[in-house]
Structure formats: C-alpha cells, structure tokens
PDB file of N, CA and C in Angstrom:
ATOM      1  N   MET A  13     -28.641  39.880 -58.463  1.00  0.00           N
ATOM      2  CA  MET A  13     -29.171  38.538 -58.739  1.00  0.00           C
ATOM      3  C   MET A  13     -30.636  38.659 -59.135  1.00  0.00           C
ATOM      4  N   LEU A  14     -31.016  37.913 -60.148  1.00  0.00           N
ATOM      5  CA  LEU A  14     -32.411  37.929 -60.612  1.00  0.00           C
ATOM      6  C   LEU A  14     -33.253  37.046 -59.706  1.00  0.00           C
ATOM      7  N   ASN A  15     -34.542  37.443 -59.576  1.00  0.00           N
ATOM      8  CA  ASN A  15     -35.402  36.498 -58.873  1.00  0.00           C
ATOM      9  C   ASN A  15     -35.759  35.395 -59.854  1.00  0.00           C
ATOM     10  N   ARG A  16     -36.254  34.318 -59.363  1.00  0.00           N
ATOM     11  CA  ARG A  16     -36.352  33.128 -60.203  1.00  0.00           C
ATOM     12  C   ARG A  16     -37.395  33.218 -61.323  1.00  0.00           C
ATOM     13  N   PRO A  17     -38.558  33.831 -61.117  1.00  0.00           N
ATOM     14  CA  PRO A  17     -39.463  33.970 -62.278  1.00  0.00           C
ATOM     15  C   PRO A  17     -38.841  34.803 -63.404  1.00  0.00           C
ATOM     16  N   GLU A  18     -38.057  35.818 -63.042  1.00  0.00           N
ATOM     17  CA  GLU A  18     -37.377  36.605 -64.074  1.00  0.00           C
ATOM     18  C   GLU A  18     -36.327  35.770 -64.794  1.00  0.00           C
ATOM     19  N   LEU A  19     -35.721  34.831 -64.099  1.00  0.00           N
ATOM     20  CA  LEU A  19     -34.731  33.962 -64.715  1.00  0.00           C
ATOM     21  C   LEU A  19     -35.361  33.091 -65.792  1.00  0.00           C
ATOM     22  N   ALA A  20     -36.537  32.549 -65.520  1.00  0.00           N
ATOM     23  CA  ALA A  20     -37.231  31.743 -66.521  1.00  0.00           C
ATOM     24  C   ALA A  20     -37.631  32.587 -67.726  1.00  0.00           C
ATOM     25  N   GLN A  21     -38.079  33.807 -67.473  1.00  0.00           N
ATOM     26  CA  GLN A  21     -38.472  34.698 -68.568  1.00  0.00           C
ATOM     27  C   GLN A  21     -37.243  35.110 -69.379  1.00  0.00           C
ATOM     28  N   GLN A  22     -36.128  35.338 -68.713  1.00  0.00           N
ATOM     29  CA  GLN A  22     -34.912  35.700 -69.420  1.00  0.00           C
ATOM     30  C   GLN A  22     -34.433  34.550 -70.300  1.00  0.00           C
ATOM     31  N   PHE A  23     -34.584  33.305 -69.827  1.00  0.00           N
ATOM     32  CA  PHE A  23     -34.217  32.151 -70.660  1.00  0.00           C
ATOM     33  C   PHE A  23     -35.111  32.079 -71.896  1.00  0.00           C
ATOM     34  N   ALA A  24     -36.387  32.384 -71.716  1.00  0.00           N
ATOM     35  CA  ALA A  24     -37.320  32.347 -72.860  1.00  0.00           C
ATOM     36  C   ALA A  24     -36.942  33.401 -73.908  1.00  0.00           C
ATOM     37  N   GLU A  25     -36.391  34.520 -73.467  1.00  0.00           N
ATOM     38  CA  GLU A  25     -36.036  35.592 -74.386  1.00  0.00           C
ATOM     39  C   GLU A  25     -34.579  35.534 -74.849  1.00  0.00           C
ATOM     40  N   PHE A  26     -33.812  34.584 -74.351  1.00  0.00           N
ATOM     41  CA  PHE A  26     -32.381  34.508 -74.663  1.00  0.00           C
ATOM     42  C   PHE A  26     -32.183  34.146 -76.126  1.00  0.00           C
ATOM     43  N   LYS A  27     -31.351  34.923 -76.794  1.00  0.00           N
ATOM     44  CA  LYS A  27     -31.000  34.657 -78.188  1.00  0.00           C
ATOM     45  C   LYS A  27     -29.502  34.413 -78.262  1.00  0.00           C
ATOM     46  N   MET A  28     -29.135  33.387 -78.997  1.00  0.00           N
ATOM     47  CA  MET A  28     -27.720  33.103 -79.182  1.00  0.00           C
ATOM     48  C   MET A  28     -27.122  34.105 -80.168  1.00  0.00           C
ATOM     49  N   PRO A  29     -25.825  34.374 -80.042  1.00  0.00           N
ATOM     50  CA  PRO A  29     -25.174  35.285 -80.985  1.00  0.00           C
ATOM     51  C   PRO A  29     -25.291  34.750 -82.423  1.00  0.00           C
ATOM     52  N   ALA A  30     -25.363  35.671 -83.355  1.00  0.00           N
ATOM     53  CA  ALA A  30     -25.549  35.311 -84.768  1.00  0.00           C
ATOM     54  C   ALA A  30     -24.403  34.455 -85.285  1.00  0.00           C
ATOM     55  N   GLU A  31     -23.170  34.734 -84.855  1.00  0.00           N
ATOM     56  CA  GLU A  31     -22.016  33.946 -85.367  1.00  0.00           C
ATOM     57  C   GLU A  31     -22.087  32.499 -84.894  1.00  0.00           C
ATOM     58  N   VAL A  32     -22.636  32.267 -83.713  1.00  0.00           N
ATOM     59  CA  VAL A  32     -22.776  30.884 -83.220  1.00  0.00           C
ATOM     60  C   VAL A  32     -23.845  30.163 -84.020  1.00  0.00           C
ATOM     61  N   LYS A  33     -24.953  30.813 -84.238  1.00  0.00           N
ATOM     62  CA  LYS A  33     -26.028  30.192 -85.026  1.00  0.00           C
ATOM     63  C   LYS A  33     -25.561  29.899 -86.452  1.00  0.00           C
ATOM     64  N   SER A  34     -24.823  30.830 -87.048  1.00  0.00           N
ATOM     65  CA  SER A  34     -24.351  30.613 -88.420  1.00  0.00           C
ATOM     66  C   SER A  34     -23.340  29.484 -88.481  1.00  0.00           C
ATOM     67  N   ALA A  35     -22.539  29.314 -87.437  1.00  0.00           N
ATOM     68  CA  ALA A  35     -21.591  28.198 -87.409  1.00  0.00           C
ATOM     69  C   ALA A  35     -22.331  26.858 -87.399  1.00  0.00           C
ATOM     70  N   TYR A  36     -23.408  26.779 -86.636  1.00  0.00           N
ATOM     71  CA  TYR A  36     -24.192  25.544 -86.598  1.00  0.00           C
ATOM     72  C   TYR A  36     -24.881  25.290 -87.936  1.00  0.00           C
ATOM     73  N   LYS A  37     -25.356  26.358 -88.571  1.00  0.00           N
ATOM     74  CA  LYS A  37     -25.993  26.203 -89.884  1.00  0.00           C
ATOM     75  C   LYS A  37     -24.983  25.740 -90.940  1.00  0.00           C
ATOM     76  N   ALA A  38     -23.722  26.121 -90.762  1.00  0.00           N
ATOM     77  CA  ALA A  38     -22.669  25.714 -91.693  1.00  0.00           C
ATOM     78  C   ALA A  38     -22.177  24.308 -91.392  1.00  0.00           C
ATOM     79  N   GLY A  39     -22.653  23.703 -90.309  1.00  0.00           N
ATOM     80  CA  GLY A  39     -22.288  22.330 -89.989  1.00  0.00           C
ATOM     81  C   GLY A  39     -21.165  22.200 -88.984  1.00  0.00           C
ATOM     82  N   VAL A  40     -20.743  23.303 -88.367  1.00  0.00           N
ATOM     83  CA  VAL A  40     -19.684  23.269 -87.366  1.00  0.00           C
ATOM     84  C   VAL A  40     -20.330  23.125 -86.000  1.00  0.00           C
ATOM     85  N   GLN A  41     -19.974  22.050 -85.298  1.00  0.00           N
ATOM     86  CA  GLN A  41     -20.522  21.826 -83.959  1.00  0.00           C
ATOM     87  C   GLN A  41     -19.491  22.313 -82.964  1.00  0.00           C
ATOM     88  N   LEU A  42     -19.781  23.408 -82.281  1.00  0.00           N
ATOM     89  CA  LEU A  42     -18.805  24.056 -81.410  1.00  0.00           C
ATOM     90  C   LEU A  42     -18.549  23.291 -80.119  1.00  0.00           C
ATOM     91  N   VAL A  43     -19.551  23.113 -79.294  1.00  0.00           N
ATOM     92  CA  VAL A  43     -19.389  22.467 -78.005  1.00  0.00           C
ATOM     93  C   VAL A  43     -20.189  21.178 -77.926  1.00  0.00           C
ATOM     94  N   GLY A  44     -21.367  21.235 -78.405  1.00  0.00           N
ATOM     95  CA  GLY A  44     -22.278  20.104 -78.393  1.00  0.00           C
ATOM     96  C   GLY A  44     -23.453  20.463 -79.275  1.00  0.00           C
ATOM     97  N   SER A  45     -24.611  19.979 -78.924  1.00  0.00           N
ATOM     98  CA  SER A  45     -25.797  20.316 -79.714  1.00  0.00           C
ATOM     99  C   SER A  45     -26.128  21.803 -79.555  1.00  0.00           C
ATOM    100  N   LEU A  46     -26.985  22.283 -80.405  1.00  0.00           N
ATOM    101  CA  LEU A  46     -27.384  23.695 -80.357  1.00  0.00           C
ATOM    102  C   LEU A  46     -28.079  24.010 -79.026  1.00  0.00           C
ATOM    103  N   GLY A  47     -28.931  23.116 -78.558  1.00  0.00           N
ATOM    104  CA  GLY A  47     -29.609  23.304 -77.275  1.00  0.00           C
ATOM    105  C   GLY A  47     -28.646  23.323 -76.100  1.00  0.00           C
ATOM    106  N   PHE A  48     -27.645  22.444 -76.147  1.00  0.00           N
ATOM    107  CA  PHE A  48     -26.628  22.405 -75.090  1.00  0.00           C
ATOM    108  C   PHE A  48     -25.829  23.695 -75.070  1.00  0.00           C
ATOM    109  N   THR A  49     -25.430  24.150 -76.249  1.00  0.00           N
ATOM    110  CA  THR A  49     -24.655  25.400 -76.338  1.00  0.00           C
ATOM    111  C   THR A  49     -25.464  26.562 -75.831  1.00  0.00           C
ATOM    112  N   LYS A  50     -26.750  26.616 -76.188  1.00  0.00           N
ATOM    113  CA  LYS A  50     -27.605  27.712 -75.718  1.00  0.00           C
ATOM    114  C   LYS A  50     -27.714  27.697 -74.188  1.00  0.00           C
ATOM    115  N   MET A  51     -27.895  26.522 -73.616  1.00  0.00           N
ATOM    116  CA  MET A  51     -28.035  26.426 -72.162  1.00  0.00           C
ATOM    117  C   MET A  51     -26.741  26.833 -71.458  1.00  0.00           C
ATOM    118  N   MET A  52     -25.599  26.417 -71.996  1.00  0.00           N
ATOM    119  CA  MET A  52     -24.326  26.758 -71.379  1.00  0.00           C
ATOM    120  C   MET A  52     -24.056  28.277 -71.470  1.00  0.00           C
ATOM    121  N   MET A  53     -24.370  28.863 -72.610  1.00  0.00           N
ATOM    122  CA  MET A  53     -24.161  30.298 -72.781  1.00  0.00           C
ATOM    123  C   MET A  53     -25.095  31.076 -71.838  1.00  0.00           C
ATOM    124  N   PHE A  54     -26.321  30.626 -71.714  1.00  0.00           N
ATOM    125  CA  PHE A  54     -27.269  31.283 -70.820  1.00  0.00           C
ATOM    126  C   PHE A  54     -26.816  31.173 -69.368  1.00  0.00           C
ATOM    127  N   ALA A  55     -26.420  29.972 -68.953  1.00  0.00           N
ATOM    128  CA  ALA A  55     -25.984  29.749 -67.574  1.00  0.00           C
ATOM    129  C   ALA A  55     -24.771  30.602 -67.242  1.00  0.00           C
ATOM    130  N   ASN A  56     -23.880  30.744 -68.198  1.00  0.00           N
ATOM    131  CA  ASN A  56     -22.686  31.570 -67.982  1.00  0.00           C
ATOM    132  C   ASN A  56     -23.057  33.044 -67.897  1.00  0.00           C
ATOM    133  N   GLN A  57     -23.983  33.470 -68.721  1.00  0.00           N
ATOM    134  CA  GLN A  57     -24.372  34.884 -68.746  1.00  0.00           C
ATOM    135  C   GLN A  57     -25.038  35.317 -67.449  1.00  0.00           C
ATOM    136  N   VAL A  58     -25.933  34.480 -66.906  1.00  0.00           N
ATOM    137  CA  VAL A  58     -26.685  34.869 -65.701  1.00  0.00           C
ATOM    138  C   VAL A  58     -26.067  34.325 -64.425  1.00  0.00           C
ATOM    139  N   GLN A  59     -24.927  33.635 -64.531  1.00  0.00           N
ATOM    140  CA  GLN A  59     -24.249  33.048 -63.365  1.00  0.00           C
ATOM    141  C   GLN A  59     -25.207  32.146 -62.580  1.00  0.00           C
ATOM    142  N   LEU A  60     -25.709  31.137 -63.256  1.00  0.00           N
ATOM    143  CA  LEU A  60     -26.645  30.187 -62.668  1.00  0.00           C
ATOM    144  C   LEU A  60     -25.997  29.464 -61.496  1.00  0.00           C
ATOM    145  N   THR A  61     -26.711  29.342 -60.387  1.00  0.00           N
ATOM    146  CA  THR A  61     -26.181  28.694 -59.176  1.00  0.00           C
ATOM    147  C   THR A  61     -26.872  27.370 -58.933  1.00  0.00           C
ATOM    148  N   ASN A  62     -26.313  26.582 -58.040  1.00  0.00           N
ATOM    149  CA  ASN A  62     -26.938  25.308 -57.645  1.00  0.00           C
ATOM    150  C   ASN A  62     -28.316  25.553 -57.058  1.00  0.00           C
ATOM    151  N   ASP A  63     -28.479  26.638 -56.296  1.00  0.00           N
ATOM    152  CA  ASP A  63     -29.785  26.950 -55.694  1.00  0.00           C
ATOM    153  C   ASP A  63     -30.838  27.215 -56.766  1.00  0.00           C
ATOM    154  N   ASP A  64     -30.456  27.895 -57.832  1.00  0.00           N
ATOM    155  CA  ASP A  64     -31.385  28.138 -58.922  1.00  0.00           C
ATOM    156  C   ASP A  64     -31.809  26.830 -59.582  1.00  0.00           C
ATOM    157  N   ILE A  65     -30.839  25.976 -59.836  1.00  0.00           N
ATOM    158  CA  ILE A  65     -31.136  24.680 -60.461  1.00  0.00           C
ATOM    159  C   ILE A  65     -32.062  23.867 -59.555  1.00  0.00           C
ATOM    160  N   ASP A  66     -31.739  23.811 -58.259  1.00  0.00           N
ATOM    161  CA  ASP A  66     -32.566  23.050 -57.308  1.00  0.00           C
ATOM    162  C   ASP A  66     -33.989  23.593 -57.248  1.00  0.00           C
ATOM    163  N   TYR A  67     -34.125  24.905 -57.281  1.00  0.00           N
ATOM    164  CA  TYR A  67     -35.462  25.515 -57.238  1.00  0.00           C
ATOM    165  C   TYR A  67     -36.310  25.063 -58.428  1.00  0.00           C
ATOM    166  N   PHE A  68     -35.772  25.196 -59.632  1.00  0.00           N
ATOM    167  CA  PHE A  68     -36.555  24.871 -60.825  1.00  0.00           C
ATOM    168  C   PHE A  68     -36.814  23.367 -60.948  1.00  0.00           C
ATOM    169  N   VAL A  69     -35.858  22.554 -60.564  1.00  0.00           N
ATOM    170  CA  VAL A  69     -36.033  21.108 -60.661  1.00  0.00           C
ATOM    171  C   VAL A  69     -37.088  20.615 -59.654  1.00  0.00           C
ATOM    172  N   SER A  70     -37.169  21.258 -58.494  1.00  0.00           N
ATOM    173  CA  SER A  70     -38.099  20.808 -57.467  1.00  0.00           C
ATOM    174  C   SER A  70     -39.494  21.449 -57.594  1.00  0.00           C
ATOM    175  N   THR A  71     -39.658  22.425 -58.461  1.00  0.00           N
ATOM    176  CA  THR A  71     -40.960  23.066 -58.648  1.00  0.00           C
ATOM    177  C   THR A  71     -41.870  22.148 -59.456  1.00  0.00           C
ATOM    178  N   PRO A  72     -43.093  21.931 -58.994  1.00  0.00           N
ATOM    179  CA  PRO A  72     -44.002  21.046 -59.744  1.00  0.00           C
ATOM    180  C   PRO A  72     -44.376  21.648 -61.108  1.00  0.00           C
ATOM    181  N   PRO A  73     -44.692  20.801 -62.070  1.00  0.00           N
ATOM    182  CA  PRO A  73     -44.974  21.291 -63.421  1.00  0.00           C
ATOM    183  C   PRO A  73     -46.351  21.946 -63.580  1.00  0.00           C
ATOM    184  N   CYS A  74     -47.079  22.104 -62.510  1.00  0.00           N
ATOM    185  CA  CYS A  74     -48.402  22.743 -62.612  1.00  0.00           C
ATOM    186  C   CYS A  74     -48.288  24.258 -62.412  1.00  0.00           C
ATOM    187  N   ARG A  75     -49.305  24.946 -62.793  1.00  0.00           N
ATOM    188  CA  ARG A  75     -49.314  26.399 -62.722  1.00  0.00           C
ATOM    189  C   ARG A  75     -49.450  26.873 -61.267  1.00  0.00           C
ATOM    190  N   MET A  76     -48.651  27.863 -60.899  1.00  0.00           N
ATOM    191  CA  MET A  76     -48.712  28.432 -59.569  1.00  0.00           C
ATOM    192  C   MET A  76     -49.890  29.398 -59.476  1.00  0.00           C
ATOM    193  N   GLU A  77     -50.242  29.804 -58.269  1.00  0.00           N
ATOM    194  CA  GLU A  77     -51.423  30.652 -58.055  1.00  0.00           C
ATOM    195  C   GLU A  77     -51.367  31.968 -58.824  1.00  0.00           C
ATOM    196  N   ASP A  78     -50.247  32.657 -58.729  1.00  0.00           N
ATOM    197  CA  ASP A  78     -50.135  33.980 -59.327  1.00  0.00           C
ATOM    198  C   ASP A  78     -49.358  33.975 -60.654  1.00  0.00           C
ATOM    199  N   GLU A  79     -49.297  32.831 -61.309  1.00  0.00           N
ATOM    200  CA  GLU A  79     -48.509  32.667 -62.519  1.00  0.00           C
ATOM    201  C   GLU A  79     -49.409  32.617 -63.744  1.00  0.00           C
ATOM    202  N   SER A  80     -49.028  33.359 -64.779  1.00  0.00           N
ATOM    203  CA  SER A  80     -49.782  33.314 -66.027  1.00  0.00           C
ATOM    204  C   SER A  80     -49.405  32.037 -66.794  1.00  0.00           C
ATOM    205  N   TYR A  81     -50.203  31.728 -67.804  1.00  0.00           N
ATOM    206  CA  TYR A  81     -49.943  30.537 -68.599  1.00  0.00           C
ATOM    207  C   TYR A  81     -48.612  30.651 -69.333  1.00  0.00           C
ATOM    208  N   GLU A  82     -48.292  31.845 -69.839  1.00  0.00           N
ATOM    209  CA  GLU A  82     -47.028  32.063 -70.553  1.00  0.00           C
ATOM    210  C   GLU A  82     -45.832  31.905 -69.610  1.00  0.00           C
ATOM    211  N   ASP A  83     -45.982  32.405 -68.383  1.00  0.00           N
ATOM    212  CA  ASP A  83     -44.910  32.255 -67.402  1.00  0.00           C
ATOM    213  C   ASP A  83     -44.697  30.789 -67.043  1.00  0.00           C
ATOM    214  N   MET A  84     -45.779  30.037 -66.941  1.00  0.00           N
ATOM    215  CA  MET A  84     -45.668  28.614 -66.638  1.00  0.00           C
ATOM    216  C   MET A  84     -44.948  27.888 -67.777  1.00  0.00           C
ATOM    217  N   LYS A  85     -45.262  28.224 -69.023  1.00  0.00           N
ATOM    218  CA  LYS A  85     -44.590  27.608 -70.167  1.00  0.00           C
ATOM    219  C   LYS A  85     -43.112  27.910 -70.165  1.00  0.00           C
ATOM    220  N   ALA A  86     -42.748  29.178 -69.875  1.00  0.00           N
ATOM    221  CA  ALA A  86     -41.334  29.560 -69.823  1.00  0.00           C
ATOM    222  C   ALA A  86     -40.606  28.809 -68.725  1.00  0.00           C
ATOM    223  N   ARG A  87     -41.238  28.713 -67.557  1.00  0.00           N
ATOM    224  CA  ARG A  87     -40.637  28.002 -66.423  1.00  0.00           C
ATOM    225  C   ARG A  87     -40.481  26.527 -66.735  1.00  0.00           C
ATOM    226  N   THR A  88     -41.471  25.943 -67.380  1.00  0.00           N
ATOM    227  CA  THR A  88     -41.426  24.515 -67.720  1.00  0.00           C
ATOM    228  C   THR A  88     -40.323  24.230 -68.719  1.00  0.00           C
ATOM    229  N   ARG A  89     -40.165  25.092 -69.699  1.00  0.00           N
ATOM    230  CA  ARG A  89     -39.088  24.890 -70.694  1.00  0.00           C
ATOM    231  C   ARG A  89     -37.706  24.977 -70.037  1.00  0.00           C
ATOM    232  N   LEU A  90     -37.549  25.949 -69.142  1.00  0.00           N
ATOM    233  CA  LEU A  90     -36.268  26.065 -68.447  1.00  0.00           C
ATOM    234  C   LEU A  90     -36.034  24.844 -67.570  1.00  0.00           C
ATOM    235  N   THR A  91     -37.052  24.372 -66.887  1.00  0.00           N
ATOM    236  CA  THR A  91     -36.915  23.201 -66.016  1.00  0.00           C
ATOM    237  C   THR A  91     -36.515  21.971 -66.832  1.00  0.00           C
ATOM    238  N   GLN A  92     -37.105  21.802 -67.996  1.00  0.00           N
ATOM    239  CA  GLN A  92     -36.757  20.662 -68.845  1.00  0.00           C
ATOM    240  C   GLN A  92     -35.308  20.718 -69.286  1.00  0.00           C
ATOM    241  N   LYS A  93     -34.852  21.891 -69.672  1.00  0.00           N
ATOM    242  CA  LYS A  93     -33.446  22.041 -70.091  1.00  0.00           C
ATOM    243  C   LYS A  93     -32.511  21.831 -68.906  1.00  0.00           C
ATOM    244  N   LEU A  94     -32.876  22.344 -67.727  1.00  0.00           N
ATOM    245  CA  LEU A  94     -32.031  22.144 -66.556  1.00  0.00           C
ATOM    246  C   LEU A  94     -31.937  20.667 -66.182  1.00  0.00           C
ATOM    247  N   ASN A  95     -33.054  19.949 -66.274  1.00  0.00           N
ATOM    248  CA  ASN A  95     -33.023  18.508 -66.002  1.00  0.00           C
ATOM    249  C   ASN A  95     -32.127  17.785 -66.988  1.00  0.00           C
ATOM    250  N   LYS A  96     -32.217  18.183 -68.241  1.00  0.00           N
ATOM    251  CA  LYS A  96     -31.452  17.508 -69.294  1.00  0.00           C
ATOM    252  C   LYS A  96     -29.948  17.734 -69.150  1.00  0.00           C
ATOM    253  N   TYR A  97     -29.547  18.954 -68.812  1.00  0.00           N
ATOM    254  CA  TYR A  97     -28.128  19.316 -68.754  1.00  0.00           C
ATOM    255  C   TYR A  97     -27.627  19.516 -67.331  1.00  0.00           C
ATOM    256  N   ARG A  98     -28.339  19.014 -66.359  1.00  0.00           N
ATOM    257  CA  ARG A  98     -27.983  19.215 -64.948  1.00  0.00           C
ATOM    258  C   ARG A  98     -26.575  18.708 -64.619  1.00  0.00           C
ATOM    259  N   ALA A  99     -26.207  17.586 -65.158  1.00  0.00           N
ATOM    260  CA  ALA A  99     -24.888  17.015 -64.869  1.00  0.00           C
ATOM    261  C   ALA A  99     -23.761  17.935 -65.326  1.00  0.00           C
ATOM    262  N   HIS A 100     -24.006  18.727 -66.354  1.00  0.00           N
ATOM    263  CA  HIS A 100     -22.983  19.635 -66.864  1.00  0.00           C
ATOM    264  C   HIS A 100     -23.034  20.991 -66.163  1.00  0.00           C
ATOM    265  N   LEU A 101     -24.155  21.348 -65.610  1.00  0.00           N
ATOM    266  CA  LEU A 101     -24.338  22.655 -65.002  1.00  0.00           C
ATOM    267  C   LEU A 101     -24.086  22.683 -63.498  1.00  0.00           C
ATOM    268  N   TYR A 102     -24.418  21.595 -62.840  1.00  0.00           N
ATOM    269  CA  TYR A 102     -24.368  21.566 -61.386  1.00  0.00           C
ATOM    270  C   TYR A 102     -22.927  21.610 -60.898  1.00  0.00           C
ATOM    271  N   ASP A 103     -22.652  22.422 -59.905  1.00  0.00           N
ATOM    272  CA  ASP A 103     -21.308  22.575 -59.351  1.00  0.00           C
ATOM    273  C   ASP A 103     -21.161  21.620 -58.169  1.00  0.00           C
ATOM    274  N   TYR A 104     -20.602  20.445 -58.416  1.00  0.00           N
ATOM    275  CA  TYR A 104     -20.468  19.440 -57.374  1.00  0.00           C
ATOM    276  C   TYR A 104     -19.270  19.729 -56.472  1.00  0.00           C
ATOM    277  N   SER A 105     -18.401  20.643 -56.854  1.00  0.00           N
ATOM    278  CA  SER A 105     -17.199  20.918 -56.069  1.00  0.00           C
ATOM    279  C   SER A 105     -17.524  21.508 -54.699  1.00  0.00           C
ATOM    280  N   VAL A 106     -18.686  22.095 -54.533  1.00  0.00           N
ATOM    281  CA  VAL A 106     -19.031  22.684 -53.236  1.00  0.00           C
ATOM    282  C   VAL A 106     -19.322  21.607 -52.204  1.00  0.00           C
ATOM    283  N   TYR A 107     -19.504  20.361 -52.648  1.00  0.00           N
ATOM    284  CA  TYR A 107     -19.788  19.267 -51.724  1.00  0.00           C
ATOM    285  C   TYR A 107     -18.560  18.435 -51.381  1.00  0.00           C
ATOM    286  N   GLN A 108     -17.439  18.713 -52.019  1.00  0.00           N
ATOM    287  CA  GLN A 108     -16.243  17.952 -51.741  1.00  0.00           C
ATOM    288  C   GLN A 108     -15.533  18.507 -50.517  1.00  0.00           C
ATOM    289  N   LYS A 109     -14.883  17.609 -49.768  1.00  0.00           N
ATOM    290  CA  LYS A 109     -14.181  18.026 -48.547  1.00  0.00           C
ATOM    291  C   LYS A 109     -12.775  18.476 -48.869  1.00  0.00           C
TER     292      LYS A 109
END
C-alpha cells in the first residue's frame, strides 16, 4: 500500500493509455468524461480505499509543514477530483448491515 503523499504524486504522474485517449479524440465516450475515466482508471490501478478518500477530503487545502509547493498542488488536484467523483468511488457497501 502506498502512503498518502505518494498517492497524490502518483495521480499527478498518471497517464491514460493511448488507445483510451485516441478514442476520446475520435469522439467516442467510453464511460463518461475524460476526467471521470482517468479517475476511475487511477482508482482501480492503485486500489483506492474509503480511508484514502476520507484522508484527502478532510485534509485542509493549505500547505503542510513539510510539504513542497508542488506536492501541495498535486494533493489539491487529487482532492478536487475525489470530491467531484466521490459518489462513484466511495464503497458504501461496508456500511450496510
């Protein structure tokens, strides 16, 4: 399992496969928007958990003590995407009886 700062950096460096990008350029919408597809592919690749989502959503948008400006930008971008697609990513089945 990755620690959480590495997870934000890995999202910043994540590249979608060329065939998926070319399909969107050709006008074929596979699952949803390009941003949605990227987030779903990333979450599947790193096995994103509810704890990871909760951590990033609850972290304030200001820079942490030992965090560089670039790391803060990467974390903020991931947090924004997680907030936007949280309903699709969050595993609510763990709360059902």
